Coordinates of C-alpha atoms in Angstrom, one line a residue:
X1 CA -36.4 3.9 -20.7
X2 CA -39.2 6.2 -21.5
X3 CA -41.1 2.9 -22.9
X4 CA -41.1 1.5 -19.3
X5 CA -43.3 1.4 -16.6
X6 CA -43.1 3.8 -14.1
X7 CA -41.9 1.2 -11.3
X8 CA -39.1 -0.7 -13.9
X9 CA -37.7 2.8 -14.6
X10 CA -37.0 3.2 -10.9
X11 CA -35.5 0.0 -10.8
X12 CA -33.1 0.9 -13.1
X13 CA -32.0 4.2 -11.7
X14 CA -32.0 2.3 -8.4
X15 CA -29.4 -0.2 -10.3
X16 CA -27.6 2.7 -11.7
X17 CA -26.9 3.7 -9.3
X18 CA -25.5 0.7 -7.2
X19 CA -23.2 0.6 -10.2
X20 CA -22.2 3.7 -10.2
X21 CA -21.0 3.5 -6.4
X22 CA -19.6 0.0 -6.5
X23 CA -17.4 1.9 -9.4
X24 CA -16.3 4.4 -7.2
X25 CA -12.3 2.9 -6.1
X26 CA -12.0 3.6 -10.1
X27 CA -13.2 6.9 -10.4
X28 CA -11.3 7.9 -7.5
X29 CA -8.1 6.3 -8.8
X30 CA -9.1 8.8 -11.8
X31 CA -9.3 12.0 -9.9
X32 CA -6.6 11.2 -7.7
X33 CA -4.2 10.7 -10.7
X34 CA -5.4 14.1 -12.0
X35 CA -4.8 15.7 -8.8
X36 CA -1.1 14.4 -9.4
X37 CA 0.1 17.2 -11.5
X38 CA -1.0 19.6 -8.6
X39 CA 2.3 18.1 -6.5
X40 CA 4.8 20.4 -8.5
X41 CA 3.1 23.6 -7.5
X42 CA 1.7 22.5 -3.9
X43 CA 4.3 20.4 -1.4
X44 CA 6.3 21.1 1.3
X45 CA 9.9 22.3 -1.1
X46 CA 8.9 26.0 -0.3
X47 CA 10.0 25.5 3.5
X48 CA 12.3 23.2 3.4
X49 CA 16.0 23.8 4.1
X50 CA 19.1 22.1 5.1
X51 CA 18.5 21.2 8.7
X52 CA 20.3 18.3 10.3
X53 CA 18.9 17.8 13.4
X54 CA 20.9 14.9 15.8
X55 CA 19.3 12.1 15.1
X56 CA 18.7 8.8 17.2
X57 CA 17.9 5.9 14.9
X58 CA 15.7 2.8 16.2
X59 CA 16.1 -0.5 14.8
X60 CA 13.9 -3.3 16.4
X61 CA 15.1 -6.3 15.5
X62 CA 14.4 -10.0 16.5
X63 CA 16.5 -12.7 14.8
X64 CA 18.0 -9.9 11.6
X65 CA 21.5 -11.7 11.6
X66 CA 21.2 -12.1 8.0
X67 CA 20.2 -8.1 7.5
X68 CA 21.2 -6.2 10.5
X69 CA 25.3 -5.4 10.1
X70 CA 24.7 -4.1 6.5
X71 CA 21.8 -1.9 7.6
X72 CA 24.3 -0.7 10.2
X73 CA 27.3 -0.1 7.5
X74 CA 24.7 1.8 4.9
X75 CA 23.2 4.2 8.1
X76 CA 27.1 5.2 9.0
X77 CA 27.8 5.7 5.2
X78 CA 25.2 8.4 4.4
X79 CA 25.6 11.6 4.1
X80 CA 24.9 13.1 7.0
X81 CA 27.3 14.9 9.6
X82 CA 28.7 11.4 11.7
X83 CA 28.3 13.2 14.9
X84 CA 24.7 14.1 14.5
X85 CA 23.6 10.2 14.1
X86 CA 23.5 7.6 16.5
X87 CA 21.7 4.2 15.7
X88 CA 20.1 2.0 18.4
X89 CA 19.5 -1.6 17.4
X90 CA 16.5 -2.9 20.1
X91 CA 17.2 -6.8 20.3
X92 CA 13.9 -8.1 20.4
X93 CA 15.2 -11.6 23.0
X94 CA 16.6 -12.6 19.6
X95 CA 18.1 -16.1 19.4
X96 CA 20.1 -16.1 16.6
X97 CA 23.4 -14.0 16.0
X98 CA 21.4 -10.8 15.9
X99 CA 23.5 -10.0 19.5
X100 CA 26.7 -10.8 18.7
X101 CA 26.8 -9.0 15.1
X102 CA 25.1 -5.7 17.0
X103 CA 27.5 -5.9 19.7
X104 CA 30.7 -6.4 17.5
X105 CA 29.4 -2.9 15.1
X106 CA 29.4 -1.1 18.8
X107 CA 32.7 -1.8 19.7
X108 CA 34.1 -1.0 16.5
X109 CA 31.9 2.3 16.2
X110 CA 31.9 3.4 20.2
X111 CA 29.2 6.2 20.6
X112 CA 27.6 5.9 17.3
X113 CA 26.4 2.1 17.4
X114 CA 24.3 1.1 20.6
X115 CA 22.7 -2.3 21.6
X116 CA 19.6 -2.3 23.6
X117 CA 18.7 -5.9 24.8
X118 CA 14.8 -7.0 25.4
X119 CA 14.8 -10.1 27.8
X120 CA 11.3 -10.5 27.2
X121 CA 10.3 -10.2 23.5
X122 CA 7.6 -11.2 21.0
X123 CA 5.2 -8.6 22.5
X124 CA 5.1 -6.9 18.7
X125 CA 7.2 -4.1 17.2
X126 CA 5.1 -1.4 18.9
X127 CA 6.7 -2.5 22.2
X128 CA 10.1 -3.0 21.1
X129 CA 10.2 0.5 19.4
X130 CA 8.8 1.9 22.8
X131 CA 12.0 0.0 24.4
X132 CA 13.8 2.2 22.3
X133 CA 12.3 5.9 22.7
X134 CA 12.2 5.2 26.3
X135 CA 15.9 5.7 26.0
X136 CA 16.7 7.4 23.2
X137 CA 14.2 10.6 24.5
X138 CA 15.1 10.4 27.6
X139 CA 18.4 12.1 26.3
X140 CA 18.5 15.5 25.5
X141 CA 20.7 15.2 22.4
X142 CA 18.2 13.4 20.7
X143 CA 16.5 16.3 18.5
X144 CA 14.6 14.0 16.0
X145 CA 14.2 9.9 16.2
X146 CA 14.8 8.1 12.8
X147 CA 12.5 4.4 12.9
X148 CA 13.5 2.0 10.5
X149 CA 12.9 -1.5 9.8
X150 CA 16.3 -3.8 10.2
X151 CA 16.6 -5.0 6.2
X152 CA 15.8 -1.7 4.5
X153 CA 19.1 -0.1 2.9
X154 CA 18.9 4.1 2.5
X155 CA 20.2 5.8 -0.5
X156 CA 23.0 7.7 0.4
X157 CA 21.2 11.2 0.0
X158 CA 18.1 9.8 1.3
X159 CA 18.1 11.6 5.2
X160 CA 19.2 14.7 4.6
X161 CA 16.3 14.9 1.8
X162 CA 14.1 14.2 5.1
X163 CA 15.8 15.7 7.8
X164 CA 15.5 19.1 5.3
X165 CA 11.4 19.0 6.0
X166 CA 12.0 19.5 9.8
X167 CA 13.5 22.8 9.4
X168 CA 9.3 23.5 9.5
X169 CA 8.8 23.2 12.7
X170 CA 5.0 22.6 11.3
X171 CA 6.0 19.0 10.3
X172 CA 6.0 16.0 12.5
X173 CA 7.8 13.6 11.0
X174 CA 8.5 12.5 7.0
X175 CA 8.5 9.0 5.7
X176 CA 10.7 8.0 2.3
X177 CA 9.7 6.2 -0.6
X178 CA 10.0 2.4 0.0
X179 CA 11.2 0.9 -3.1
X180 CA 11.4 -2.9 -3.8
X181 CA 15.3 -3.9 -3.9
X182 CA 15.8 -7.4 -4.1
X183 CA 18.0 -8.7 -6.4
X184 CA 16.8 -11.9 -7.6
X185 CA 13.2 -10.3 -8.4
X186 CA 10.4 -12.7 -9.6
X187 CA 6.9 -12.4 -10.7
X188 CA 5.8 -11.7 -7.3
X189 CA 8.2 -8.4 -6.1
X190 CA 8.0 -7.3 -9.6
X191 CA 4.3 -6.7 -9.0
X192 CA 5.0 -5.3 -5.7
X193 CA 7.7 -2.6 -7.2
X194 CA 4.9 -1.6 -9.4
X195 CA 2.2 -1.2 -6.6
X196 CA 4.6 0.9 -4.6
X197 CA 4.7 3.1 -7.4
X198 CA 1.1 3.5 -7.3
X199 CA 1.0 3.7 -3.9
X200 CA 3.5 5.3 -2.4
X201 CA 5.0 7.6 -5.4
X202 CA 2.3 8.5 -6.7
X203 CA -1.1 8.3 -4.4
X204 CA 1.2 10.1 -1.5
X205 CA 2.4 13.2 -3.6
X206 CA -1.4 13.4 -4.2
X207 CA -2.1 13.3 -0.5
X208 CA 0.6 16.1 0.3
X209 CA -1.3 17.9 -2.2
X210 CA -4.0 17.3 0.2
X211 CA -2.7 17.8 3.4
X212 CA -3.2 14.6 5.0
X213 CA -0.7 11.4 5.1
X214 CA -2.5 8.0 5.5
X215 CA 0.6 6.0 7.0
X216 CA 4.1 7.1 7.5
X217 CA 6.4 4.0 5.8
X218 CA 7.0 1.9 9.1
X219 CA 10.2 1.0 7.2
X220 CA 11.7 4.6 7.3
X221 CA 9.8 7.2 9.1
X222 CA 11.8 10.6 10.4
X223 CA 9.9 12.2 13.4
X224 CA 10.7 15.3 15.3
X225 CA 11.2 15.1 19.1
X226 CA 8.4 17.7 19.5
X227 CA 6.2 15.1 17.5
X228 CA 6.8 12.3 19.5
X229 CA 6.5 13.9 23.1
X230 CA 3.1 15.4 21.5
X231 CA 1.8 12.0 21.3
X232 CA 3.1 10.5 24.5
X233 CA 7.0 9.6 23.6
X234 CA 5.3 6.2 22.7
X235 CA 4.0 4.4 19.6
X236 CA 0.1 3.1 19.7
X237 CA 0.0 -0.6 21.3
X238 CA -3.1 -2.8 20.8
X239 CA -3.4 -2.5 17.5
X240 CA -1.9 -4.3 14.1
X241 CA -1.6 -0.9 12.2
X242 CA 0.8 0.9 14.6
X243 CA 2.7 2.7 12.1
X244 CA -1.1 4.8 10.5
X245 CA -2.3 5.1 14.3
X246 CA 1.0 7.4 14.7
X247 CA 0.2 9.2 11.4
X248 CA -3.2 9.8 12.7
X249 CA -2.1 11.0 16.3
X250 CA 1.0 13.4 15.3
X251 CA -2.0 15.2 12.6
X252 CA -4.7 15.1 15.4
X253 CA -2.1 17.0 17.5
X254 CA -1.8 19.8 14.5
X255 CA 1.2 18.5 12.9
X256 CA 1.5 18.0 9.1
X257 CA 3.1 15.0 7.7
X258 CA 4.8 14.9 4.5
X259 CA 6.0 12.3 2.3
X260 CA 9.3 12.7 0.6
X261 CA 9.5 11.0 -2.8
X262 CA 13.1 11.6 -3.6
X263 CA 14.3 9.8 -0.1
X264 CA 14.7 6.6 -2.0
X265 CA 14.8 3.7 0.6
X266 CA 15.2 0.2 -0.7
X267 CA 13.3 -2.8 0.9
X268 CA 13.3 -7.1 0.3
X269 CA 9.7 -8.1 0.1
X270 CA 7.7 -11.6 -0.1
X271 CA 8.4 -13.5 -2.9
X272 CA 5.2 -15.8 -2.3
X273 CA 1.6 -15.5 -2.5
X274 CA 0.8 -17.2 1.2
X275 CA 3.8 -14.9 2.7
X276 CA 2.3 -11.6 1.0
X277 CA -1.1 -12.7 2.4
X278 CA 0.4 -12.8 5.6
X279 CA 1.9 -9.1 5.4
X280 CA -1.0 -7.7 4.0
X281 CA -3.6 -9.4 6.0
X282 CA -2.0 -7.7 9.2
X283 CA -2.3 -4.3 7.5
X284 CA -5.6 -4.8 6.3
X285 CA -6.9 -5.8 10.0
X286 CA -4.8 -2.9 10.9
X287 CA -7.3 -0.5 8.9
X288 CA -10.2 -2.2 10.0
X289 CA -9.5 -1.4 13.4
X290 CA -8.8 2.1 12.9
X291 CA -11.8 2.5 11.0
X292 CA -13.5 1.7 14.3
X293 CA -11.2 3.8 16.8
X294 CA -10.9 7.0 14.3
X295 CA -15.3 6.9 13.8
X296 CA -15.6 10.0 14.6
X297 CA -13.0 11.7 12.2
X298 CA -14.7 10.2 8.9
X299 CA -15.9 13.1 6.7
X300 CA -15.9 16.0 9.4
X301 CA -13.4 18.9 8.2
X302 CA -11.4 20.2 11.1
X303 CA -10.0 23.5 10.9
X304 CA -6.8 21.6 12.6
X305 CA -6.1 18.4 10.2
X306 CA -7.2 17.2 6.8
X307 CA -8.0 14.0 8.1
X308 CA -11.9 14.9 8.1
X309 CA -11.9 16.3 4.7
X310 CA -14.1 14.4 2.1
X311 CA -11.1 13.5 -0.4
X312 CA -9.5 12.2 2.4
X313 CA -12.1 10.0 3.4
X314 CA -13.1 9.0 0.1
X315 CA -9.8 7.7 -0.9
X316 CA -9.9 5.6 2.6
X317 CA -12.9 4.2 2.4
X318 CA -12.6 2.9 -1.3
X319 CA -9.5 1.0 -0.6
X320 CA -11.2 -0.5 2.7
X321 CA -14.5 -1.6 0.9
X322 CA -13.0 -2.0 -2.0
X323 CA -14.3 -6.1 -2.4
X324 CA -17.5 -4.4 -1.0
X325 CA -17.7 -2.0 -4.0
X326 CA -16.7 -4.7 -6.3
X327 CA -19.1 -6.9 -5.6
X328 CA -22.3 -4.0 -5.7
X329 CA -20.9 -3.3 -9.0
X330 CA -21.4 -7.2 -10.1
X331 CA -24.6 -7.4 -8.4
X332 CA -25.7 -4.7 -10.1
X333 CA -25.3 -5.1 -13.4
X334 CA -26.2 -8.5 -13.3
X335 CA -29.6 -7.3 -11.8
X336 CA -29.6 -5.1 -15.1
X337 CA -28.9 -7.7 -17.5
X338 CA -31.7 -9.6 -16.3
X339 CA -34.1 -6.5 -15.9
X340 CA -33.3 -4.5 -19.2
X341 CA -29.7 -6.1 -21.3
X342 CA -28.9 -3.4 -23.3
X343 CA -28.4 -0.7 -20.7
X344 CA -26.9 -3.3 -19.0
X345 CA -24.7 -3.8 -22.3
X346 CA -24.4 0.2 -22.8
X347 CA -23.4 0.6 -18.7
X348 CA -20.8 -2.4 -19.3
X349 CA -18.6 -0.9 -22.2
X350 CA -18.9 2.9 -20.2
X351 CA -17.5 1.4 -17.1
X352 CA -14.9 -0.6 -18.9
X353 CA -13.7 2.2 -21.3
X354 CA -13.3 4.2 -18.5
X355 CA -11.5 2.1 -16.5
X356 CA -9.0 1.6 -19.6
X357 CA -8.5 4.9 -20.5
X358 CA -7.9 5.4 -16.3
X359 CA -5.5 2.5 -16.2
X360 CA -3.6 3.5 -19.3
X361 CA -3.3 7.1 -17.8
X362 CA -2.3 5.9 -14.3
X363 CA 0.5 3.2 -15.2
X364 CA 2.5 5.4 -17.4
X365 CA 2.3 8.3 -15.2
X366 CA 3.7 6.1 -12.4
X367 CA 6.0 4.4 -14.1
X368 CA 7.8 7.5 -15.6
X369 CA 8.1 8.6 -12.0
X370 CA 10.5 5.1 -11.5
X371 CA 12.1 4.7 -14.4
X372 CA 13.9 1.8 -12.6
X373 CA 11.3 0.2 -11.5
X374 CA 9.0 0.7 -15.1
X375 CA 12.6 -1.0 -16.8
X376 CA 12.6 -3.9 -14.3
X377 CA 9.1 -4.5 -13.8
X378 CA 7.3 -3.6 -17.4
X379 CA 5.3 -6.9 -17.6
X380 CA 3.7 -6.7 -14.5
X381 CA 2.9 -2.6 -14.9
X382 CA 1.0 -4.2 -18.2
X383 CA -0.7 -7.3 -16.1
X384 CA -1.4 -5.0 -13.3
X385 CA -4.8 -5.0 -13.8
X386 CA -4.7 -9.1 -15.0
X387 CA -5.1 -10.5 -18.2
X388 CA -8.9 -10.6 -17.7
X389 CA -9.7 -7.2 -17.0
X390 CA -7.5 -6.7 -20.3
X391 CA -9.5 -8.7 -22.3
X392 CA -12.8 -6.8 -20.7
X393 CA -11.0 -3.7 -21.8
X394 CA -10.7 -4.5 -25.7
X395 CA -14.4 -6.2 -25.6
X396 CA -15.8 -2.9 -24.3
X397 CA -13.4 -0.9 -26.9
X398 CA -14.2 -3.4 -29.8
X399 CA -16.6 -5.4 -29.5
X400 CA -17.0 -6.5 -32.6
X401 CA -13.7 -8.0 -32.0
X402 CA -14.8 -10.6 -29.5
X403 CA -17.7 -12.0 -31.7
X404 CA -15.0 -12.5 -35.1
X405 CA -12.9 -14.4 -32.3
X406 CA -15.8 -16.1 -31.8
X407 CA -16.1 -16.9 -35.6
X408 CA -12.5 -18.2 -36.0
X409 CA -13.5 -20.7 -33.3
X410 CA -16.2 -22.0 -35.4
X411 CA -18.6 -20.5 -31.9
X412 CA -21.4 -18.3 -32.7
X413 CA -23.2 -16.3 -30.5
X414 CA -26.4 -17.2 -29.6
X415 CA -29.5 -15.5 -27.4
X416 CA -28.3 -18.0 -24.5
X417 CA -25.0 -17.9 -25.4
X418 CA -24.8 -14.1 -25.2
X419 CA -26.2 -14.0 -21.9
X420 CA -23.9 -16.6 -20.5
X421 CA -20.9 -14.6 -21.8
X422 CA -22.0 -11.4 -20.3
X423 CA -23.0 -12.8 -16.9
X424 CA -19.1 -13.9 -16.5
X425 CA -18.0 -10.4 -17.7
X426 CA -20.2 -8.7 -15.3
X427 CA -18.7 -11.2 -12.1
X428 CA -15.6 -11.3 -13.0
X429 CA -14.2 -8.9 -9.9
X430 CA -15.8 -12.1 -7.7
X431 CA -14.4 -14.6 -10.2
X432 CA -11.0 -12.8 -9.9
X433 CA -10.8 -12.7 -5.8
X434 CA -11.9 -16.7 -5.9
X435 CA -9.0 -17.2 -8.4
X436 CA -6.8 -15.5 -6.1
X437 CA -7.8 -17.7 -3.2
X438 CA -7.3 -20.8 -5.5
X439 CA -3.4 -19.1 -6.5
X440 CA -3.0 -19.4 -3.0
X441 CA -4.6 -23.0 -2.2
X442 CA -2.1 -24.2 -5.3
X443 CA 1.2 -22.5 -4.2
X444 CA 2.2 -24.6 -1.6
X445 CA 1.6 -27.8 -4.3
X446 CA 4.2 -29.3 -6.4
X447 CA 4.8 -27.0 -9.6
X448 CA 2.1 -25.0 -7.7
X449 CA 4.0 -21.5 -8.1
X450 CA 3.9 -22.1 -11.7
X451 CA 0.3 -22.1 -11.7
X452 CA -0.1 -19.6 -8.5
X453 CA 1.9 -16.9 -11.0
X454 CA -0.2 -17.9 -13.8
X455 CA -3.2 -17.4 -11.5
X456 CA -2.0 -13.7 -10.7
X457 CA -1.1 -12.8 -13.7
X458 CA -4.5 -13.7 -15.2
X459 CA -6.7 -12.4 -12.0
X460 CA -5.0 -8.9 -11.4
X461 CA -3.1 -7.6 -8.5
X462 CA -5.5 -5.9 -7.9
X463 CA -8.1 -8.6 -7.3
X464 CA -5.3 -10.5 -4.7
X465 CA -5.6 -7.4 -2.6
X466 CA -9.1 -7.3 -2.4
X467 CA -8.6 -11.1 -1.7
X468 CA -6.7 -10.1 1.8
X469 CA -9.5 -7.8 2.2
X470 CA -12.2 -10.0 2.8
X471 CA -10.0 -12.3 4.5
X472 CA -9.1 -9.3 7.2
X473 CA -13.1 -8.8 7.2
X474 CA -13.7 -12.5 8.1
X475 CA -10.5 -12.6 10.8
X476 CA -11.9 -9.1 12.3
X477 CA -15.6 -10.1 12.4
X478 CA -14.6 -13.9 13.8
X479 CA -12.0 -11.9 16.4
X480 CA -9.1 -14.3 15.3
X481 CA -5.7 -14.2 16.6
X482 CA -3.9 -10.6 16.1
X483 CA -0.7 -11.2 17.0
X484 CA 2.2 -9.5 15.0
X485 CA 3.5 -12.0 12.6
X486 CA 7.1 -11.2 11.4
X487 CA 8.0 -10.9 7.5
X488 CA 11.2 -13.2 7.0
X489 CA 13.6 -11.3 5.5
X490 CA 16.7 -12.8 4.3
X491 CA 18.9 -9.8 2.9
X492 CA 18.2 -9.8 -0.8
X493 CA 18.2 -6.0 -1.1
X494 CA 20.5 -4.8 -3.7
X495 CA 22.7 -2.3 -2.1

């Protein structure tokens, strides 16, 4: 650049660096994955003990006929002392058998199965969960309050491995690892297995390291009655991310959070695009809005929570903006292509040799920490990124390789050519997200989950989340319609 005038050089650096911060969700995928390592000398392990607390587990449930009674069976078959577990089913005005099958698992388990009926329901799961504590603390036996979603099935071990964490009067509560069960997996929940790897096994050991949980698991979540009465005895209303609003309150109050990894906890998930888009759209508007509520938190240590700390925020904030970041990254080096193409070309293969050697490093880390999951789902851990991030990959490693491709195609590459290539290689996080939208449009067509799959698997994961992003961005900004939207769950878990 030394060849430049003074004002072109600027430009650049200017561009740079818009690149270099639209890249940051990678980079901080790279430190958080070597921060990983860090979870075998600092967690929670050191003060935990066998503790078992009574415990008072809330199920809401509206219309779980299909799910509820083997939920029931699985909670009295762990191992757990019987008379220290008592499970509540809130009947959310449910219309199917949901009453009948909770009342029949009462009478044949007097004491230890309770129904609690809601007349009035559809009010969201924040409400029906308050249904419950309003009963279940207003008894003094109840020494910790298990919340649970009505299809998950525990592992056996799995609340003892969380009950253990409370013996540390320090904690608040301690969520499991939600694992995806079904048994009839497809494309779709393979994918899914393999995020929850990513982002559950693996990015929350990282935030024990760091001392600050984003979101206890709204499927299994183990709180202490202290806990609970420090933030009211009632779970956050008004918003669509009820389950991170109680993380955030129980750490505000000086309680630490801890994830569990080895609390296995298996869970059915959406087996189509347009029903995952539903899911994820209410957790995404559920960030958003906390975004705004927690404001003053964002990068401001506290002495009392890790909340404030800088890694903390970082990590937030690059999931959040993540289409955001994607889309300075594009705009950048398409600015740079124009202005000056072989940085542009040299700042193209950096960032995507990077992000290979960070994916590489990343899925078979995770996976090793599932081996279940890695067997089941080993062609989706591959297409994680998409098929044309992939090829991006091997054209930044080799790029001779492209242009002999090229050659066997009788194609040469030409000055306008070249150019064209490259600008689609530097949008293709845009190009991705609009294919995701298109995966979705096609679904609900005839043959359309043949070529929604095929969509996926060529777009990335990855890009359909940043897809719900900007959809939860455009529902947010427009003020759309935020009520709770249940996930139809039909009892596929493998149990």
């Amino acid at each position: 650049m030394a060849d430049l005038p003074w004002w072109e050089t600027a430009l650049v650096i200017v561009l740079l660096l818009s690149v270099l911060v639209g890249t940051l969700p990678v980079i901080n995928t790279g430190l958080q994955f070597l921060m990983l390592p860090l979870h075998a000398f600092r967690n929670h392990y050191g003060k935990a003990a066998p503790y078992h607390p009574n415990i008072a587990v809330i199920i809401p449930a509206w219309n779980e006929g299909l799910v509820i009674g083997p939920a029931i069976e699985r909670l009295l078959q762990l191992e757990y002392p019987a008379e220290r577990l008592r499970v509540f089913v809130v009947d959310d005005a449910s219309t199917d058998d949901t009453p009948a099958i909770v009342a029949a698992k009462a009478e044949a388990y007097p004491g230890r199965v309770a129904h609690l009926r809601r007349e009035k329901g559809g009010e969201g799961k924040a409400h029906t969960l308050n249904h419950g504590l309003d009963v279940v603390l207003a008894d003094e036996w109840t020494e910790a309050v298990l919340i649970m979603d009505a299809d998950v099935i525990f592992a056996r071990d799995s609340l003892r491995k969380l009950s253990r964490h409370l013996a540390d009067e320090k904690v608040g509560a301690v969520t499991a690892y939600i694992a995806e069960g079904s048994r009839d997996r497809n494309y779709l929940t393979r994918f899914i297995a393999i995020e929850y790897v990513i982002g559950q096994l693996s990015a929350r050991r990282v935030q024990n390291v760091g001392g600050a949980i984003a979101c206890l698991a709204g499927g299994a979540q183990l709180h202490s009655r202290a806990n609970l009465e420090a933030i009211g005895g009632r779970i956050p209303t008004g918003t669509l991310a009820e389950d991170t609003m109680t993380t955030f309150e129980g750490q505000l109050k000086g309680r630490r959070m801890v994830f569990e990894p080895h609390a296995v906890v298996l869970a059915e998930e959406p087996r189509t695009i347009d029903s995952l888009w539903k899911q994820r759209l209410r957790w995404a508007r559920g960030n958003v809005q906390l975004t705004s509520i927690y404001r003053h938190l964002w990068f401001r240590p506290s002495r009392e929570h890790n909340l404030g700390s800088f890694a903390f925020g970082l990590a937030w904030f690059t999931i959040l903006l993540l289409p955001a970041f994607m889309l300075l990254a594009a705009a950048g080096m398409l600015a740079l292509l124009f202005l000056h193409s072989d940085i542009a070309e040299f700042v193209f293969r950096f960032m995507w040799i990077s992000a290979a050697c960070i994916y590489l490093f990343s899925i078979l880390y995770s996976v090793q920490l599932d081996p279940r999951t890695g067997r089941h789902s080993w062609r989706e851990a591959i297409m994680f990124p998409g098929l044309g991030a992939l090829i991006l990959m091997a054209i930044a490693l080799f790029p001779w390789a492209f242009e002999s491709v090229l050659a066997g195609f009788g194609l040469a590459l030409t000055e306008q050519s070249r150019i064209l290539w490259a600008v689609i290689f530097y949008l293709w996080g845009p190009i991705s997200m609009f294919g995701i939208w298109l995966a979705r449009a096609v679904e609900k067509l005839p043959g359309g989950r043949f070529f929604a799959g095929l969509l996926l698997y060529i777009c990335g994961y990855g890009s359909l989340l940043c897809a719900i992003t900007v959809d939860s961005y455009i529902k947010e900004w427009r003020r759309a319609d935020a009520s709770w939207i249940k996930t139809e769950k039909i009892g596929r878990v493998d149990s």
